[in-house]
PDB file of C-alpha atoms in Angstrom:
ATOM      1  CA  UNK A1432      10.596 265.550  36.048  1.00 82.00           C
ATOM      2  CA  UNK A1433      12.387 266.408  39.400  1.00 87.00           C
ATOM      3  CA  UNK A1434      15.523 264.753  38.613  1.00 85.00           C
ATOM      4  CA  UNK A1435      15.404 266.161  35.221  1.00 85.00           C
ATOM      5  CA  UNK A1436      15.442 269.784  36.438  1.00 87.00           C
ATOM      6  CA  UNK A1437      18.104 268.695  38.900  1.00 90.00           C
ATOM      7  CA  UNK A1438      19.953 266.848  36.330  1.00 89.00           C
ATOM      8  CA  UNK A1439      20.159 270.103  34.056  1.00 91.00           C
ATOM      9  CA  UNK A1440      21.058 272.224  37.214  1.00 91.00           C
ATOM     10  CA  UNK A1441      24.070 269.972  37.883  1.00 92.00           C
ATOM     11  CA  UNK A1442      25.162 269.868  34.030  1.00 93.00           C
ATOM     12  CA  UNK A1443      24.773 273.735  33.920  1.00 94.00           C
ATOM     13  CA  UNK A1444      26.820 274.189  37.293  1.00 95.00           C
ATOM     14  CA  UNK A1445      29.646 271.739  36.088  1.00 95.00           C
ATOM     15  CA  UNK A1446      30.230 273.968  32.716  1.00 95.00           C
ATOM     16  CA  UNK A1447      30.317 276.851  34.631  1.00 96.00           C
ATOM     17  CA  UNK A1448      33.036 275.313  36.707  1.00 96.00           C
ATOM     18  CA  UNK A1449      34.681 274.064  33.776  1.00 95.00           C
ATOM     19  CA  UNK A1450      34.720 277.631  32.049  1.00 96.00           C
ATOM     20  CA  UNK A1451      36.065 279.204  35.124  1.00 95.00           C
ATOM     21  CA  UNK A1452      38.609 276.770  35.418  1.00 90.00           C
ATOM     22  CA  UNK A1453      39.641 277.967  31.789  1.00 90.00           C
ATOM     23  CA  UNK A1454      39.650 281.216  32.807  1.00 92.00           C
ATOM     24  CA  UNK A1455      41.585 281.019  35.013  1.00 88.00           C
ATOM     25  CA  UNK A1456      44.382 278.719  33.004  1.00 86.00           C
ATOM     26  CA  UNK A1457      44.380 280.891  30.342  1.00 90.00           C
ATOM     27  CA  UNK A1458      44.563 284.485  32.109  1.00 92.00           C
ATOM     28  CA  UNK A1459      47.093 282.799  34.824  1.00 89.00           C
ATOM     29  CA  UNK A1460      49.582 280.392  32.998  1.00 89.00           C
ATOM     30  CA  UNK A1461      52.419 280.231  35.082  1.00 89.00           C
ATOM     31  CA  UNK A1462      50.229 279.705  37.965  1.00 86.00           C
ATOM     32  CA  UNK A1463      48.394 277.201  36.013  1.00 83.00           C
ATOM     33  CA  UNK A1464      51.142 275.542  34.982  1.00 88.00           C
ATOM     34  CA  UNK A1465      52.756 274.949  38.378  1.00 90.00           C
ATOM     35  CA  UNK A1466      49.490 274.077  39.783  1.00 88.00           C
ATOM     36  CA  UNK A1467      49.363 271.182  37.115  1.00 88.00           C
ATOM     37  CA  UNK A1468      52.880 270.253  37.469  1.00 92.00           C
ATOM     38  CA  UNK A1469      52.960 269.849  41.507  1.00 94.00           C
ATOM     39  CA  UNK A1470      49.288 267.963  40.929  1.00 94.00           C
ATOM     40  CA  UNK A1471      51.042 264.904  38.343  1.00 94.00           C
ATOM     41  CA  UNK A1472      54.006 264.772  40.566  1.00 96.00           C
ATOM     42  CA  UNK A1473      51.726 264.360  43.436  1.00 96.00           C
ATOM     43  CA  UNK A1474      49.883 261.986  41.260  1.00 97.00           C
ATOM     44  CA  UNK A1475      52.702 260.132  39.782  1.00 97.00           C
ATOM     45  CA  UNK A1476      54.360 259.524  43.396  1.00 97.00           C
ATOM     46  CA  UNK A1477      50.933 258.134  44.574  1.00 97.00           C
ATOM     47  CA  UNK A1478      50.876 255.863  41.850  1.00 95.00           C
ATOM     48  CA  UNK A1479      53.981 254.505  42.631  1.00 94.00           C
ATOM     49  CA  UNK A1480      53.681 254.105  45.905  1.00 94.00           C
ATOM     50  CA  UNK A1481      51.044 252.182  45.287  1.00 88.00           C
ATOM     51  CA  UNK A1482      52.590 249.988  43.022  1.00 87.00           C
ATOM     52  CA  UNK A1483      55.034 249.361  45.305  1.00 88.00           C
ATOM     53  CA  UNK A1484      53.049 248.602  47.942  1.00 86.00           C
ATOM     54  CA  UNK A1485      51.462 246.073  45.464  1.00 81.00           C
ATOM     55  CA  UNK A1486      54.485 244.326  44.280  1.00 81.00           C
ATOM     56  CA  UNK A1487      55.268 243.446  48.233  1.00 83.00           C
ATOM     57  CA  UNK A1488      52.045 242.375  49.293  1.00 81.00           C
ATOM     58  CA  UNK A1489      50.801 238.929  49.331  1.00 75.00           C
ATOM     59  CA  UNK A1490      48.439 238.712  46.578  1.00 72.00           C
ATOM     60  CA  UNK A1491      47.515 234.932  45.985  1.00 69.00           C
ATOM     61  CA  UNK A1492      45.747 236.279  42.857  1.00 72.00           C
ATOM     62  CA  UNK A1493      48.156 238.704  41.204  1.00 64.00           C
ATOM     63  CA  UNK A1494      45.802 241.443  41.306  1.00 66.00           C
ATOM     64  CA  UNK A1495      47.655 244.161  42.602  1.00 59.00           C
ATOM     65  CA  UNK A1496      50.741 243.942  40.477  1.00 56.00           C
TER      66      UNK A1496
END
């Protein structure tokens, strides 16, 4: 029953995030959308770093690549 209650609490905490986080996105847009834009680049050069980093390395299995 513990975890239940703790479960819920958790659950109810992460939609209240979640509808802040809208909040915020819609009452701040250009904000929001330069916050999203400088978070994919970062993403997208991370991702290619490490597929870079993967094509170089000496992976006997082919996993990385």
């Amino acid at each position: 029953m513990r975890f239940i209650k703790r479960a819920k609490a958790a659950y109810i905490s992460t939609c209240a995030a979640i509808a802040v986080i809208g909040l915020i996105l819609i009452l701040f847009p250009e904000i929001s959308m330069l916050a999203v834009c400088y978070i994919l680049g970062i993403a997208a050069i991370v991702f290619g770093i490490v597929k870079i980093t993967g094509y170089f390395s000496a992976d006997p299995y082919g996993l990385a690549f």
